XYZ file of C-alpha atoms in Angstrom:
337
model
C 0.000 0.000 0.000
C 1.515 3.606 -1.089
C 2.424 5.953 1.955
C 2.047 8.504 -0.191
C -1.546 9.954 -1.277
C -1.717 12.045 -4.501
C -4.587 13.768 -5.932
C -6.327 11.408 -8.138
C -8.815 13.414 -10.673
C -12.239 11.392 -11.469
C -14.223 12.874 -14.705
C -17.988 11.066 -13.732
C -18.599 10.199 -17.375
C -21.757 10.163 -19.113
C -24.391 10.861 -15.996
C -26.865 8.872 -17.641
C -24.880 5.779 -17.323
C -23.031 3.711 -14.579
C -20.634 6.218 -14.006
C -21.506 8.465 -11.325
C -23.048 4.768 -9.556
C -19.355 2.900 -9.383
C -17.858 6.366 -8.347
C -20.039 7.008 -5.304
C -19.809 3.047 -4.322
C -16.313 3.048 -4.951
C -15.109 6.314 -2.904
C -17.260 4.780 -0.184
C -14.767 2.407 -0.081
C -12.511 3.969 3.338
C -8.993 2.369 2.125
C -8.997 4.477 -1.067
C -8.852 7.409 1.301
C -5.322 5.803 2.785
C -3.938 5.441 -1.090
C -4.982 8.714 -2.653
C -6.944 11.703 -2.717
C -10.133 11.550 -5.055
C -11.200 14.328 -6.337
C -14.694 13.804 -8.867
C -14.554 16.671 -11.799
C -18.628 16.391 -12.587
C -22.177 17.674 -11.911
C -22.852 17.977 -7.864
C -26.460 17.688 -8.228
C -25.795 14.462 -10.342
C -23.435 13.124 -7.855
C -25.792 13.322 -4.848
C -28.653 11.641 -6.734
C -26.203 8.657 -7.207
C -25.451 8.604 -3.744
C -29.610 8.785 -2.794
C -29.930 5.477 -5.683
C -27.091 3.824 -3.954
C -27.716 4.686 -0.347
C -24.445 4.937 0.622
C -23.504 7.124 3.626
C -21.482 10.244 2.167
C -21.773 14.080 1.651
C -20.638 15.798 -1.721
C -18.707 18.840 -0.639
C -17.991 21.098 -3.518
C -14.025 22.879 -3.749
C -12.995 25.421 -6.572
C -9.732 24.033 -6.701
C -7.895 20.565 -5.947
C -6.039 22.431 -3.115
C -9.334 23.054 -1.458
C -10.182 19.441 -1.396
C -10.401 17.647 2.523
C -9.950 14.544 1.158
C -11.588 12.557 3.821
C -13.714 9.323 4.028
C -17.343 10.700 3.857
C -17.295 13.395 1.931
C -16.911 13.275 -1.645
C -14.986 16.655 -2.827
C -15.699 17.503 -6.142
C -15.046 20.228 -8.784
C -18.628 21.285 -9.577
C -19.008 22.105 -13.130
C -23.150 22.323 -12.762
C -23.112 21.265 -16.386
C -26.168 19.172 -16.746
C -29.828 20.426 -16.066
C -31.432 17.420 -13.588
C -34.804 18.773 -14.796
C -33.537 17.472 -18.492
C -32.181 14.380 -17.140
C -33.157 10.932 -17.797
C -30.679 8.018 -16.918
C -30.152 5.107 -19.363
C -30.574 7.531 -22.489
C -28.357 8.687 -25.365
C -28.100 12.694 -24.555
C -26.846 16.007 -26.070
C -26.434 17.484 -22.378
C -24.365 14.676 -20.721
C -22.001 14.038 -24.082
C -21.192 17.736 -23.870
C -20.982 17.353 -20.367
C -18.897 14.135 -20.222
C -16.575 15.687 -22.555
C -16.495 18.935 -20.320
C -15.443 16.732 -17.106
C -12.593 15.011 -18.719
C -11.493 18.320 -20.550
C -11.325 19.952 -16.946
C -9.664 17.029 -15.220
C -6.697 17.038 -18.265
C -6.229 20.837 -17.754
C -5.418 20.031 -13.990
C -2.912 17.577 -14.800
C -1.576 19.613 -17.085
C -0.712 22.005 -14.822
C 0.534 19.506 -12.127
C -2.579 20.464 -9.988
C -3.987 16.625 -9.661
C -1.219 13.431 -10.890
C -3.404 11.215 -12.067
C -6.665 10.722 -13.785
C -8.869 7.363 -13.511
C -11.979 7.809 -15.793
C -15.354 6.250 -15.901
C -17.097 5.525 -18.975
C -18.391 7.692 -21.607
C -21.121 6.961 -24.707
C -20.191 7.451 -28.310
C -23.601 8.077 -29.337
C -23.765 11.040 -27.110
C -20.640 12.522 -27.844
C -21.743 12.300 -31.437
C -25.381 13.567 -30.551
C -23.333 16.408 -28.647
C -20.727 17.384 -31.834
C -18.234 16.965 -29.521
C -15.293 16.166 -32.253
C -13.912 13.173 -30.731
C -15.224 9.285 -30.778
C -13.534 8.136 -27.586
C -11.368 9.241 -24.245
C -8.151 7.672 -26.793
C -8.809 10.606 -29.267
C -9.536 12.953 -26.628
C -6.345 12.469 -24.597
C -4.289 12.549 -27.426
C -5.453 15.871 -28.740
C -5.694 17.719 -25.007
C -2.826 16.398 -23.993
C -0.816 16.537 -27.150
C 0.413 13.107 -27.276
C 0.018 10.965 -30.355
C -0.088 7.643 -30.334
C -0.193 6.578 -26.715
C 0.343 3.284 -25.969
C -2.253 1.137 -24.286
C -1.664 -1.210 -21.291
C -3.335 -3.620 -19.638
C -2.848 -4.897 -15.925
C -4.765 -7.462 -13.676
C -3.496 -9.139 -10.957
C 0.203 -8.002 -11.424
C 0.248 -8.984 -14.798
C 0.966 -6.417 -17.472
C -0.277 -6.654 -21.511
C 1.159 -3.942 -24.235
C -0.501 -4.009 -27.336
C 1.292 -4.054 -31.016
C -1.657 -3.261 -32.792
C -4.967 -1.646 -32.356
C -8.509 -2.221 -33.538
C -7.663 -3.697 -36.950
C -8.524 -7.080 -38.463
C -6.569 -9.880 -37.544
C -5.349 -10.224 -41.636
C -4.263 -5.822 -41.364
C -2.868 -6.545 -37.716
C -0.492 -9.377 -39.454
C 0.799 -6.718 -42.190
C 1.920 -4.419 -39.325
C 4.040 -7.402 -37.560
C 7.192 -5.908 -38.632
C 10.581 -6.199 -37.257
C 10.809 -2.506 -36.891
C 7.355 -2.196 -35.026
C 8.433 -4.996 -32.938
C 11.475 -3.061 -31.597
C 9.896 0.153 -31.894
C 7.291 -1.055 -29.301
C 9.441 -2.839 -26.986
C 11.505 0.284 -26.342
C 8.090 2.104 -25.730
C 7.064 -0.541 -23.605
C 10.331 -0.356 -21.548
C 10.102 3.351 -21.705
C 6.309 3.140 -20.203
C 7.698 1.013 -17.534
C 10.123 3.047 -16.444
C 7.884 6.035 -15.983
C 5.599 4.189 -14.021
C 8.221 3.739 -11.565
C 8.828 -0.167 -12.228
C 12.912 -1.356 -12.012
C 12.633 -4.535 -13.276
C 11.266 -4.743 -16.701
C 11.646 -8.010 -18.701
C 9.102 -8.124 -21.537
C 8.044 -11.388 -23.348
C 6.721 -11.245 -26.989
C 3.900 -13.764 -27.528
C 4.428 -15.678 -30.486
C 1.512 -15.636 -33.048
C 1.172 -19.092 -34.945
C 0.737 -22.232 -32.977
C 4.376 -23.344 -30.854
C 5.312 -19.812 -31.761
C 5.388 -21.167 -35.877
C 8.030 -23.863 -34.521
C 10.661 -23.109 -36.420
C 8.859 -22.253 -39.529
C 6.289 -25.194 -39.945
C 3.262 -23.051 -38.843
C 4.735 -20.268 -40.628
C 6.854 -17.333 -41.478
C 6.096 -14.460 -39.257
C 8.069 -15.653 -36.264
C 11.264 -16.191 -38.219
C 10.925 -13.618 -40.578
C 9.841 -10.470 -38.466
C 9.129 -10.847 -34.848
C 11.924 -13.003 -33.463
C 14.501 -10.561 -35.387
C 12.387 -7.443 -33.767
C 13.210 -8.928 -30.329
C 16.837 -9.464 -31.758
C 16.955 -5.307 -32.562
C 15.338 -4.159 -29.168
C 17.521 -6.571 -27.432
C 20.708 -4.768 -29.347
C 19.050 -1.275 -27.831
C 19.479 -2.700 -24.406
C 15.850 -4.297 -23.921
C 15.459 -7.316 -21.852
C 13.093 -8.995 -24.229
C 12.447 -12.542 -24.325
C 10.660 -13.695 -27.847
C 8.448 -15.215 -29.609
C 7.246 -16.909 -26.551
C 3.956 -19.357 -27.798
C 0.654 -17.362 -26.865
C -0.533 -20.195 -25.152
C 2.259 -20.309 -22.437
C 3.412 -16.709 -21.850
C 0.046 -15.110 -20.555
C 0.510 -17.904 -17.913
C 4.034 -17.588 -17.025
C 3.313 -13.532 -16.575
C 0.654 -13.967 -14.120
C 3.084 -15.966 -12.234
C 6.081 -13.463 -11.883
C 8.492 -15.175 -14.940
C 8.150 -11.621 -17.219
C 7.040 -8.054 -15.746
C 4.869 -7.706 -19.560
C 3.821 -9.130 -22.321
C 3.508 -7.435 -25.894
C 0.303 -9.070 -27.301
C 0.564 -9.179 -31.215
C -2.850 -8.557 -31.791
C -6.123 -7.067 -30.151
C -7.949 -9.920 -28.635
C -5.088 -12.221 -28.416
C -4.291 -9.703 -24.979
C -7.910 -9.017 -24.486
C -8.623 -12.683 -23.683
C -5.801 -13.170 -21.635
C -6.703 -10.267 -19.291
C -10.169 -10.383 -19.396
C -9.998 -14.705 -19.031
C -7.949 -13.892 -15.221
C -10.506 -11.416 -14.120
C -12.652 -9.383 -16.085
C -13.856 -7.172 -13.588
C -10.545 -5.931 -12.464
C -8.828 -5.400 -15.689
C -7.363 -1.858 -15.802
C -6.318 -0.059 -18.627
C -3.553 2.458 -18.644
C -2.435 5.215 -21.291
C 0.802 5.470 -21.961
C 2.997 8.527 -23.603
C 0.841 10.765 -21.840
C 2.100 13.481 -20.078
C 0.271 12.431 -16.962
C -1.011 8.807 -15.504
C -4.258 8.126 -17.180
C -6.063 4.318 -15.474
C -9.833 3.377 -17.284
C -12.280 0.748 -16.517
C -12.301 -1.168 -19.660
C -16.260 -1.632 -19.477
C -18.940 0.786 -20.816
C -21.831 2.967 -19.708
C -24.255 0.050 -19.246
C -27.185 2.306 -20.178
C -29.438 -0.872 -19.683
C -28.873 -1.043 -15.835
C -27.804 2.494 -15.075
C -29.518 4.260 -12.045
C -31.155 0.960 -11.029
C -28.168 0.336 -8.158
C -26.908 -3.056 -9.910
C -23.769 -1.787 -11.261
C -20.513 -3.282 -9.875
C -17.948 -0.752 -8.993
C -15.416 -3.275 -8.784
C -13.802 -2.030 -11.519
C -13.925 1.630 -10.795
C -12.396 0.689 -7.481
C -9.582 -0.829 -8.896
C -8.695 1.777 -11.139
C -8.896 4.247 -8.749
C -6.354 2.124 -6.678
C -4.150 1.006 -9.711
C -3.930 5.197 -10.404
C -3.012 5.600 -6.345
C -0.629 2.651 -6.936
C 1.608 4.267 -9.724
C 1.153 8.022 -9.244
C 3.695 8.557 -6.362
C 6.330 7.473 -8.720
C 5.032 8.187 -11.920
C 7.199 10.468 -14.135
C 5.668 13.488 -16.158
C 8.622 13.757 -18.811
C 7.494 12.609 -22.478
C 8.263 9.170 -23.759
């Protein structure tokens, strides 16, 4: 457990889904308030109608600044941006009002980080639909932080349970995700990946890079890719001063992660990562941007509009990303990768 509690910033999403639910539940959780400090950027009035749906026992006290915050179990301090009109508000429902708004609450949380006011940022979910019904020009919180925080192409991690999962390529088909398996991407990504690891603070950093064929293409006889581009990627990062390990077969190295033999993994492909993750415990898988120039954490679930404001919601995963965030941010580093 960290001794030492930074300011963790908590945009409250898209009101109309789960995420002012998980972050009431979650910050009446009294060990968060001995990792961090969390401080919710949103809508007051929205906030204490998620604490009446939930019933849990807290106050909302609203601060003008994250240096006005008390930070104490049973009070929720948040930076009141009274952006959404509760007379105009209906939960479960694709909105104008809370896509502007959600987009408001994440653009005021990245200004504070920005200026070195909060260290971290762990967001709840947002809906494309009312982003798009709002104009707001972006399709995701990806998009967003790259733009507001003027970092392109961050780098996406995974971690549950201690184990860590980079990603080589994005939302692509598995045929397009096979073209970018280069040898240069390969080396290119394990220096980021070291590079990400270091910033978060962690000293020993020996990356495995699952193989993609069956047995890792054994030698050829399950084919080419192995031999002709990733093994000799590992070979280049490794001549950079990498501790890479590579191909290791996708059906072994997940496994041997979890279990302490590598500190990450560099998943070839989308779901070959997803499954992994999501297969040891999908509730507490935890998403962090890298390349930003703060600590960004996510749930990696959406705005469940179909059970929203009905109290059903788990906030395990809010809870854990608040903690992963209060985990890292002590010795998180804000130079650029």
């Amino acid at each position: 457990m960290t001794t030492v509690r930074e300011i963790i910033a908590i945009p409250m999403g898209d009101a109309a889904g789960i995420g002012p639910e998980i972050t009431v539940k979650s910050l009446a959780k009294e060990e968060l308030y001995t990792m961090c400090k969390p401080l919710v950027v949103g809508d007051a009035n929205i906030l204490r109608k998620a604490i009446e749906v939930t019933g849990v026992n807290l106050k909302v006290r609203v601060v003008s600044s994250p240096a006005e915050g008390s930070y104490e179990f049973g009070t929720i301090d948040v930076m009141d941006l009274a952006n959404i009109n509760i007379e105009d508000f209906a939960p479960g429902e694709v909105s104008a009002q809370n896509g502007q708004a959600a987009f408001e609450f994440i653009k005021r949380s990245v200004e504070l980080a920005m200026a070195g006011e909060v260290k971290a940022i762990a967001t709840t979910p947002i809906n494309k639909e009312s982003l798009k019904a709002a104009k707001v020009p972006y399709i995701g919180h990806t998009e967003m932080l790259e733009d507001l925080g003027g970092a392109p192409d961050p780098l996406t991690m995974f971690q549950v349970k201690g184990m860590r999962i980079f990603f080589l390529t994005r939302h692509v088909s598995v045929a397009e995700a096979i073209t970018q398996m280069t040898k240069e991407r390969v080396r290119d990504y394990l220096n980021r990946c070291d590079k990400a690891l270091q910033r978060l603070g962690v000293e020993s950093r020996k990356l495995a890079v699952a193989g993609l064929n069956p047995h890792s293409g054994e030698g050829g006889l399950f084919g080419m890719e192995e031999v002709e581009e990733i093994k000799p990627g590992v070979e280049l990062a490794k001549a950079d001063g990498i501790d890479a390990y590579g191909p290791v077969p996708a059906d072994s190295v997940f496994f041997q992660a979890l279990n302490g033999k590598y500190d990450a993994v560099l998943s070839l492909y989308h779901d070959q990562g997803h499954i992994a993750a999501k297969m040891t415990d999908f509730h507490r898988t935890i998403s962090i941007t890298n390349g930003l120039p703060f600590l960004r954490t996510s749930v990696d679930h959406g705005t469940a509009f179909d059970i929203a404001w009905k109290n059903i919601a788990s906030e395990v995963s809010m809870y854990e990303c608040i903690k992963l965030a209060a985990e890292y941010a002590p010795k998180f580093t804000r130079e650029s990768l």
